[in-house]
Amino acid sequence: MGALTLRVFYRRRLRPLVPWVSALVVILLLISLYLLADALRSSTRYESLYLWLLGFNVVGVLFLLGVVVANLWRLVQSVRAHVPGARLTTRFLGAFVALSLAPVAIVFYFSLDFIQRGIDSWFDVRIEQALGDALELSRASLEVRMREALRVTTRVSGMMADTDAEHAALELDTLRRETEATEMTLFGAGNMIIASASDDTQGILPARPSEAMLMHVRQGNDYIGLEPAQLDRLVIRVLTPMRGYGLNSGAGSLGDPEGGRTGLSGLRSETWLLQAMFPVDPRLATLATSVQDAFHQYRELIYLRHGLKQNFALALGLALLLSALTAVWLAFVAARRLSAPIRELALGTRAVAAGDYSLRLPVQRNDDLGLLVRSFNTMTARIAESTEEAHRLKEDADAQRDYLETVLQHLSSGVLTLDEHAQVRHANAAAATMLGVSLDELQQSSLHGLCLVHAHLNPLCEALHAWLDHEGVVELGQEVRLFSESGRRILMLRGAPLAHDMHSGEEGGLVLVMDDITAIIQGQRDAAWSEVARRLAHEIKNPLTPIQLSAERLRRRLGPVVGEEDGKVLERATHTIVQQVEAMKHMVNEFAEYARTPEFQLEKLDLNALVRDVVDLYRGGAVRVRRDLAEQPLWVDGDTGRLRQLLHNLVKNAVEALQESGVTSPAGPTVTLRTRLRADEDGVELCVGDNGPGFPPELVEHIFEPYVTTRPKGTGLGLAIVKKIVEEHAGRVHAFNPAEGGARVLILLPAAAVPS
């Protein structure tokens, strides 16, 4: 959290200040570079300012380097992240840096070469010799003047030897004027001023000699020296003893305050000193000073020659770094400013590509890029209007399509749209149910592919291919029969060609409407059989009783009167008549049962318990009847009597079929009743099967119709009644021959709620 807060603080507060701080640093660096170059002209300034200026320049250059590196890092990250405008900024930056650094590098190279050559040109041997000669000449001139001053002072000392103390000051002033000295002073013992004369009327005391000068004179030497005076002038100081008097007497010594007479004549035991100050010609002094300063500066430059080269090179290098870093930084700024509109356009283009047409870019320029931004805003505004209109039209189309889709999905008729190659474009759920395939599989397949996977669809494919291949046929109206594991379906096909394919724009194709008329035809057939059965039961049952009664009356009347042989014939004939009448009555009763409207007594019952009761009745017979029941109770709403009749009919038909077929299976003839819960169908499944020869293939389609039987003694009403009972319980029944052999009758009844 702390790092995130610092990052946000830097982006919001510190980053906007970086350009201003960088500009201030550049200005300060320029000033410091100027001061550094100026300091190099003077050794005094150089020594006092160089390190400070150099340190400031290094810190400033490092700051600019950090700014440039930070900008470069941001640019690299932007390029890696594919930020719009980053690569264009990189190209601009490269061009600006190349255009700015190349001239700066050339100027740096030649400037450095000129500086090196210029410094080397300063140190010519002839210049050094000329400066030395000039210095020697100025020194010689000064020495001549100093020797002249010494000679004059010595002469004055001799002239003052016979002067007494009372007249010494007057005589000394006279001699000063004659010798053009600025000051003459007579010092006695203890460096005491005896007399003094000076042209400076404002001066109070003359300049006293130093202890070093007195030490030099005590050693018997004259002192002469060149000293600075006021107003940048030079004076010659001469200090000489009063020769011939105090110097050779043993009564005292120079600077001894004891003994000796006071006075310049007579016997004097102390040594007095005469000091004279002579002016030096100002022009000569100026020239001498100038020559000496120039010579010293030249010697200093010789000493600092390599250091100057290095420091000038360093200053020039700092200037180069400052120029280069400033150029790179300004290149970053310029590149960003130039690429900013293009970057905004790229972002805007991405937004438009993502579907955001409400974006409007700020127009901050009046040049060509500004015109481009305004054009972009105009374009997005028009696209937004067009998109809104297209969206509205799409919503209308979607609403219309949803309406048609809803209508198609709730139609009981199946609807298919095919292209001219029999590729399914659209199908509804009713069509998938009628064809016995899933809706997804139907919508993603061609008719030919469906027929390859589902063989029961071959009649439909043949009819459609014949229609598509036949020229001149405008509409289709055909009945198709499909046979699958779920049973027989009779479909009524009605189709019409499509003039134009709205999806691909291609010509051809057709729309096919299918109606499942199986139930209608079966209902018509069942109604017809019911009417036949009702009429037969009524028309046949009426004469059966008189026939039976007449046969029995004949047997009773004629039996006693005919002979034995004729009596046997009569007995057999009447017995046959009565037996066949009973059979006819049984058949008529079955017809009546098939034709009558049932009266249900629905109750909640366990199908497993009902199957157990029925199977127990067939134990011990020649045909083995076994059960395979679900683990949990299977509850249905049904009539116990009708469902028991259904089970008896199925088991009885299977047992009789196995007995008549003579099954030779190792397990023997077996009838199996299996129950299962069908969660996918929300129903209960009852399957009755045997291991016999199965149903004849040609009769499977009609096995549940009246008078359809595979047994010589069968009436053909058992399975018809089974089908009727199943339909009375809102179920479905299906007969088929499994691949492993035998016959199967599969019944699916609606499941009931589990009783509390």
Short mmCIF file of N, CA and C in Angstrom, two decimals, residues 190-318:
data_model
loop_
_atom_site.label_atom_id
_atom_site.label_comp_id
_atom_site.label_asym_id
_atom_site.label_seq_id
_atom_site.Cartn_x
_atom_site.Cartn_y
_atom_site.Cartn_z
N GLY A 190 70.79 53.33 19.47
CA GLY A 190 69.45 52.86 19.84
C GLY A 190 68.41 53.16 18.80
N ASN A 191 68.85 53.37 17.56
CA ASN A 191 67.93 53.65 16.45
C ASN A 191 67.12 54.91 16.72
N MET A 192 67.80 55.87 17.40
CA MET A 192 67.14 57.13 17.74
C MET A 192 67.33 58.12 16.59
N ILE A 193 66.27 58.81 16.25
CA ILE A 193 66.31 59.78 15.15
C ILE A 193 67.04 61.03 15.63
N ILE A 194 68.16 61.33 14.94
CA ILE A 194 68.93 62.54 15.26
C ILE A 194 68.39 63.71 14.46
N ALA A 195 68.19 63.45 13.16
CA ALA A 195 67.69 64.50 12.27
C ALA A 195 66.99 63.83 11.12
N SER A 196 66.02 64.52 10.49
CA SER A 196 65.26 63.95 9.38
C SER A 196 64.79 65.05 8.47
N ALA A 197 64.79 64.76 7.17
CA ALA A 197 64.29 65.71 6.17
C ALA A 197 63.47 64.92 5.16
N SER A 198 62.30 65.46 4.79
CA SER A 198 61.40 64.73 3.87
C SER A 198 60.61 65.72 3.05
N ASP A 199 60.26 65.29 1.84
CA ASP A 199 59.42 66.15 1.00
C ASP A 199 57.94 65.99 1.33
N ASP A 200 57.62 65.06 2.23
CA ASP A 200 56.23 64.85 2.66
C ASP A 200 55.98 65.69 3.88
N THR A 201 55.30 66.78 3.67
CA THR A 201 55.07 67.71 4.79
C THR A 201 54.06 67.16 5.78
N GLN A 202 53.28 66.19 5.34
CA GLN A 202 52.25 65.65 6.24
C GLN A 202 52.76 64.47 7.06
N GLY A 203 53.90 63.96 6.71
CA GLY A 203 54.44 62.84 7.45
C GLY A 203 54.91 63.26 8.82
N ILE A 204 54.75 62.44 9.81
CA ILE A 204 55.14 62.74 11.20
C ILE A 204 56.49 62.13 11.51
N LEU A 205 56.62 60.84 11.27
CA LEU A 205 57.86 60.14 11.55
C LEU A 205 58.37 59.49 10.28
N PRO A 206 59.67 59.44 10.11
CA PRO A 206 60.23 58.75 8.95
C PRO A 206 60.14 57.24 9.14
N ALA A 207 60.32 56.51 8.04
CA ALA A 207 60.28 55.05 8.09
C ALA A 207 61.53 54.53 8.76
N ARG A 208 61.38 53.74 9.80
CA ARG A 208 62.52 53.19 10.51
C ARG A 208 63.00 51.90 9.82
N PRO A 209 64.30 51.62 9.89
CA PRO A 209 64.81 50.36 9.33
C PRO A 209 64.41 49.20 10.21
N SER A 210 64.30 48.04 9.59
CA SER A 210 63.94 46.84 10.35
C SER A 210 65.16 46.27 11.04
N GLU A 211 64.93 45.34 11.90
CA GLU A 211 66.02 44.70 12.64
C GLU A 211 66.94 43.96 11.70
N ALA A 212 66.37 43.39 10.62
CA ALA A 212 67.22 42.68 9.66
C ALA A 212 68.16 43.64 8.96
N MET A 213 67.62 44.84 8.64
CA MET A 213 68.48 45.84 7.99
C MET A 213 69.60 46.26 8.95
N LEU A 214 69.31 46.48 10.22
CA LEU A 214 70.33 46.87 11.20
C LEU A 214 71.37 45.77 11.36
N MET A 215 70.92 44.51 11.36
CA MET A 215 71.85 43.40 11.47
C MET A 215 72.81 43.39 10.29
N HIS A 216 72.25 43.70 9.10
CA HIS A 216 73.09 43.72 7.90
C HIS A 216 74.14 44.82 7.99
N VAL A 217 73.74 45.99 8.51
CA VAL A 217 74.67 47.11 8.61
C VAL A 217 75.71 46.84 9.69
N ARG A 218 75.34 46.22 10.81
CA ARG A 218 76.30 45.91 11.87
C ARG A 218 77.44 45.04 11.37
N GLN A 219 77.12 44.26 10.33
CA GLN A 219 78.17 43.41 9.77
C GLN A 219 79.12 44.18 8.85
N GLY A 220 78.98 45.53 8.80
CA GLY A 220 79.89 46.36 8.02
C GLY A 220 79.50 46.53 6.58
N ASN A 221 78.24 46.29 6.27
CA ASN A 221 77.76 46.40 4.89
C ASN A 221 76.79 47.54 4.76
N ASP A 222 76.72 48.04 3.55
CA ASP A 222 75.66 49.00 3.24
C ASP A 222 74.40 48.23 2.86
N TYR A 223 73.27 48.79 3.23
CA TYR A 223 72.00 48.15 2.87
C TYR A 223 71.33 48.96 1.78
N ILE A 224 70.88 48.29 0.76
CA ILE A 224 70.10 48.91 -0.31
C ILE A 224 68.97 47.96 -0.68
N GLY A 225 67.79 48.50 -0.79
CA GLY A 225 66.64 47.67 -1.13
C GLY A 225 65.56 48.44 -1.86
N LEU A 226 64.75 47.67 -2.60
CA LEU A 226 63.64 48.24 -3.38
C LEU A 226 62.35 47.90 -2.64
N GLU A 227 61.58 48.91 -2.31
CA GLU A 227 60.38 48.70 -1.51
C GLU A 227 59.19 49.41 -2.15
N PRO A 228 58.00 48.86 -1.94
CA PRO A 228 56.80 49.52 -2.46
C PRO A 228 56.44 50.72 -1.61
N ALA A 229 55.85 51.67 -2.29
CA ALA A 229 55.41 52.87 -1.60
C ALA A 229 53.95 53.09 -1.91
N GLN A 230 53.47 54.27 -1.54
CA GLN A 230 52.07 54.58 -1.79
C GLN A 230 51.84 54.77 -3.28
N LEU A 231 50.54 54.58 -3.66
CA LEU A 231 50.10 54.78 -5.05
C LEU A 231 50.83 53.85 -6.00
N ASP A 232 51.08 52.64 -5.54
CA ASP A 232 51.70 51.61 -6.38
C ASP A 232 53.06 52.06 -6.93
N ARG A 233 53.79 52.81 -6.15
CA ARG A 233 55.12 53.25 -6.58
C ARG A 233 56.19 52.46 -5.84
N LEU A 234 57.45 52.61 -6.32
CA LEU A 234 58.60 51.95 -5.71
C LEU A 234 59.58 53.01 -5.20
N VAL A 235 60.22 52.69 -4.08
CA VAL A 235 61.28 53.56 -3.52
C VAL A 235 62.50 52.71 -3.22
N ILE A 236 63.66 53.37 -3.27
CA ILE A 236 64.92 52.70 -2.96
C ILE A 236 65.35 53.15 -1.57
N ARG A 237 65.51 52.18 -0.67
CA ARG A 237 65.98 52.48 0.69
C ARG A 237 67.49 52.18 0.74
N VAL A 238 68.25 53.18 1.19
CA VAL A 238 69.70 53.02 1.37
C VAL A 238 70.03 53.31 2.82
N LEU A 239 70.76 52.40 3.45
CA LEU A 239 71.16 52.55 4.86
C LEU A 239 72.67 52.33 4.95
N THR A 240 73.35 53.40 5.38
CA THR A 240 74.81 53.31 5.43
C THR A 240 75.31 53.96 6.71
N PRO A 241 76.41 53.45 7.31
CA PRO A 241 76.97 54.07 8.51
C PRO A 241 77.72 55.34 8.16
N MET A 242 77.83 56.18 9.16
CA MET A 242 78.63 57.41 8.99
C MET A 242 80.08 56.98 9.08
N ARG A 243 80.70 56.78 7.98
CA ARG A 243 82.03 56.19 7.90
C ARG A 243 83.09 57.17 8.41
N GLY A 244 84.12 56.63 9.08
CA GLY A 244 85.25 57.40 9.56
C GLY A 244 85.11 57.88 10.97
N TYR A 245 83.91 57.65 11.59
CA TYR A 245 83.74 58.16 12.96
C TYR A 245 83.31 57.04 13.86
N GLY A 246 82.19 57.02 14.19
CA GLY A 246 81.75 56.06 15.18
C GLY A 246 82.04 54.63 14.82
N LEU A 247 82.26 54.33 13.61
CA LEU A 247 82.40 52.93 13.21
C LEU A 247 83.71 52.36 13.69
N ASN A 248 84.78 53.28 13.67
CA ASN A 248 86.10 52.76 14.03
C ASN A 248 86.45 53.02 15.49
N SER A 249 85.72 53.80 16.25
CA SER A 249 86.01 54.05 17.66
C SER A 249 85.58 52.89 18.48
N GLY A 250 86.32 52.60 19.49
CA GLY A 250 85.96 51.45 20.31
C GLY A 250 85.10 51.80 21.47
N ALA A 251 84.75 53.04 21.63
CA ALA A 251 83.94 53.43 22.78
C ALA A 251 82.52 52.96 22.70
N GLY A 252 82.01 52.62 21.55
CA GLY A 252 80.59 52.19 21.42
C GLY A 252 80.38 51.42 20.15
N SER A 253 79.24 51.01 19.98
CA SER A 253 78.86 50.24 18.78
C SER A 253 77.51 50.72 18.30
N LEU A 254 77.15 50.25 17.08
CA LEU A 254 75.89 50.66 16.44
C LEU A 254 74.72 50.16 17.27
N GLY A 255 73.96 51.14 17.66
CA GLY A 255 72.78 50.78 18.46
C GLY A 255 73.06 50.76 19.94
N ASP A 256 74.29 51.17 20.33
CA ASP A 256 74.60 51.19 21.77
C ASP A 256 74.14 52.51 22.33
N PRO A 257 73.31 52.55 23.32
CA PRO A 257 72.83 53.81 23.85
C PRO A 257 73.78 54.46 24.82
N GLU A 258 74.81 53.76 25.23
CA GLU A 258 75.73 54.28 26.25
C GLU A 258 76.95 54.92 25.61
N GLY A 259 77.52 55.90 26.22
CA GLY A 259 78.80 56.50 25.84
C GLY A 259 78.74 57.31 24.61
N GLY A 260 79.89 57.95 24.29
CA GLY A 260 79.97 58.77 23.07
C GLY A 260 79.48 60.16 23.31
N ARG A 261 79.97 61.00 22.48
CA ARG A 261 79.55 62.39 22.57
C ARG A 261 78.39 62.62 21.65
N THR A 262 77.63 63.56 21.95
CA THR A 262 76.55 63.98 21.07
C THR A 262 77.09 65.03 20.16
N GLY A 263 77.01 64.81 18.86
CA GLY A 263 77.55 65.74 17.87
C GLY A 263 78.20 64.97 16.78
N LEU A 264 78.35 65.61 15.62
CA LEU A 264 78.91 64.92 14.47
C LEU A 264 80.40 65.14 14.39
N SER A 265 80.95 66.18 15.06
CA SER A 265 82.39 66.46 14.98
C SER A 265 83.00 66.19 16.34
N GLY A 266 84.27 66.10 16.41
CA GLY A 266 84.98 65.80 17.63
C GLY A 266 85.10 64.32 17.82
N LEU A 267 85.44 63.93 19.03
CA LEU A 267 85.61 62.50 19.33
C LEU A 267 84.22 61.91 19.62
N ARG A 268 83.86 60.93 18.86
CA ARG A 268 82.51 60.33 18.99
C ARG A 268 82.67 58.83 19.09
N SER A 269 82.17 58.26 20.13
CA SER A 269 82.39 56.82 20.34
C SER A 269 81.29 55.96 19.72
N GLU A 270 80.12 56.46 19.31
CA GLU A 270 79.05 55.63 18.72
C GLU A 270 79.01 55.83 17.22
N THR A 271 78.36 54.82 16.53
CA THR A 271 78.21 54.87 15.07
C THR A 271 76.81 55.31 14.74
N TRP A 272 76.73 56.38 13.91
CA TRP A 272 75.43 56.82 13.45
C TRP A 272 75.15 56.28 12.06
N LEU A 273 73.85 56.21 11.72
CA LEU A 273 73.43 55.68 10.41
C LEU A 273 72.71 56.76 9.63
N LEU A 274 72.91 56.69 8.33
CA LEU A 274 72.21 57.61 7.42
C LEU A 274 71.31 56.77 6.52
N GLN A 275 70.03 57.10 6.57
CA GLN A 275 69.04 56.42 5.71
C GLN A 275 68.49 57.39 4.70
N ALA A 276 68.53 56.97 3.43
CA ALA A 276 68.02 57.82 2.35
C ALA A 276 66.98 57.03 1.56
N MET A 277 65.87 57.69 1.19
CA MET A 277 64.80 57.10 0.39
C MET A 277 64.73 57.82 -0.94
N PHE A 278 65.00 57.08 -2.05
CA PHE A 278 65.01 57.67 -3.38
C PHE A 278 63.83 57.11 -4.17
N PRO A 279 63.12 57.99 -4.88
CA PRO A 279 62.00 57.50 -5.69
C PRO A 279 62.48 56.81 -6.96
N VAL A 280 61.68 55.88 -7.43
CA VAL A 280 61.94 55.22 -8.71
C VAL A 280 60.98 55.81 -9.73
N ASP A 281 61.50 56.03 -10.92
CA ASP A 281 60.66 56.59 -12.00
C ASP A 281 59.38 55.74 -12.12
N PRO A 282 58.19 56.34 -12.02
CA PRO A 282 56.94 55.56 -12.08
C PRO A 282 56.82 54.71 -13.34
N ARG A 283 57.27 55.25 -14.45
CA ARG A 283 57.19 54.47 -15.68
C ARG A 283 58.07 53.23 -15.59
N LEU A 284 59.30 53.44 -15.06
CA LEU A 284 60.20 52.30 -14.91
C LEU A 284 59.61 51.29 -13.92
N ALA A 285 59.02 51.80 -12.85
CA ALA A 285 58.42 50.88 -11.87
C ALA A 285 57.25 50.09 -12.47
N THR A 286 56.45 50.83 -13.24
CA THR A 286 55.30 50.14 -13.86
C THR A 286 55.77 49.08 -14.83
N LEU A 287 56.73 49.44 -15.67
CA LEU A 287 57.23 48.46 -16.64
C LEU A 287 57.86 47.27 -15.94
N ALA A 288 58.63 47.54 -14.90
CA ALA A 288 59.28 46.44 -14.20
C ALA A 288 58.25 45.52 -13.56
N THR A 289 57.25 46.16 -12.92
CA THR A 289 56.20 45.34 -12.29
C THR A 289 55.43 44.54 -13.32
N SER A 290 55.12 45.17 -14.44
CA SER A 290 54.37 44.48 -15.50
C SER A 290 55.16 43.32 -16.05
N VAL A 291 56.45 43.57 -16.30
CA VAL A 291 57.28 42.48 -16.83
C VAL A 291 57.39 41.35 -15.83
N GLN A 292 57.55 41.71 -14.57
CA GLN A 292 57.68 40.67 -13.56
C GLN A 292 56.38 39.86 -13.42
N ASP A 293 55.23 40.59 -13.41
CA ASP A 293 53.95 39.87 -13.33
C ASP A 293 53.73 38.97 -14.53
N ALA A 294 54.07 39.50 -15.72
CA ALA A 294 53.90 38.68 -16.93
C ALA A 294 54.79 37.45 -16.88
N PHE A 295 56.01 37.64 -16.41
CA PHE A 295 56.93 36.52 -16.35
C PHE A 295 56.42 35.47 -15.35
N HIS A 296 55.94 35.94 -14.18
CA HIS A 296 55.42 34.99 -13.20
C HIS A 296 54.17 34.27 -13.71
N GLN A 297 53.31 35.01 -14.39
CA GLN A 297 52.12 34.36 -14.96
C GLN A 297 52.51 33.33 -16.01
N TYR A 298 53.50 33.69 -16.79
CA TYR A 298 53.94 32.76 -17.82
C TYR A 298 54.51 31.49 -17.19
N ARG A 299 55.32 31.67 -16.14
CA ARG A 299 55.87 30.51 -15.45
C ARG A 299 54.75 29.68 -14.80
N GLU A 300 53.77 30.40 -14.30
CA GLU A 300 52.64 29.69 -13.70
C GLU A 300 51.86 28.91 -14.76
N LEU A 301 51.68 29.51 -15.92
CA LEU A 301 51.00 28.80 -17.00
C LEU A 301 51.78 27.59 -17.45
N ILE A 302 53.10 27.74 -17.50
CA ILE A 302 53.92 26.58 -17.86
C ILE A 302 53.72 25.46 -16.86
N TYR A 303 53.67 25.84 -15.59
CA TYR A 303 53.50 24.84 -14.54
C TYR A 303 52.11 24.17 -14.64
N LEU A 304 51.10 24.98 -15.00
CA LEU A 304 49.73 24.47 -15.07
C LEU A 304 49.32 24.04 -16.47
N ARG A 305 50.28 23.86 -17.34
CA ARG A 305 49.97 23.60 -18.74
C ARG A 305 49.09 22.36 -18.92
N HIS A 306 49.53 21.21 -18.41
CA HIS A 306 48.75 19.97 -18.57
C HIS A 306 47.43 20.04 -17.80
N GLY A 307 47.47 20.65 -16.62
CA GLY A 307 46.22 20.80 -15.88
C GLY A 307 45.21 21.66 -16.61
N LEU A 308 45.71 22.72 -17.27
CA LEU A 308 44.80 23.56 -18.04
C LEU A 308 44.15 22.78 -19.18
N LYS A 309 44.99 21.99 -19.85
CA LYS A 309 44.43 21.20 -20.94
C LYS A 309 43.33 20.27 -20.42
N GLN A 310 43.64 19.59 -19.32
CA GLN A 310 42.65 18.67 -18.77
C GLN A 310 41.39 19.39 -18.31
N ASN A 311 41.58 20.52 -17.65
CA ASN A 311 40.42 21.23 -17.13
C ASN A 311 39.58 21.87 -18.23
N PHE A 312 40.28 22.41 -19.26
CA PHE A 312 39.51 22.91 -20.41
C PHE A 312 38.76 21.78 -21.09
N ALA A 313 39.44 20.63 -21.22
CA ALA A 313 38.76 19.47 -21.82
C ALA A 313 37.58 19.03 -20.95
N LEU A 314 37.78 19.05 -19.61
CA LEU A 314 36.69 18.68 -18.71
C LEU A 314 35.52 19.66 -18.83
N ALA A 315 35.85 20.95 -18.85
CA ALA A 315 34.78 21.95 -18.99
C ALA A 315 34.05 21.79 -20.31
N LEU A 316 34.83 21.55 -21.37
CA LEU A 316 34.20 21.34 -22.68
C LEU A 316 33.38 20.05 -22.69
N GLY A 317 33.91 19.00 -22.01
CA GLY A 317 33.14 17.76 -21.93
C GLY A 317 31.84 17.94 -21.17
N LEU A 318 31.92 18.70 -20.06
CA LEU A 318 30.68 18.98 -19.33
C LEU A 318 29.70 19.75 -20.20
#
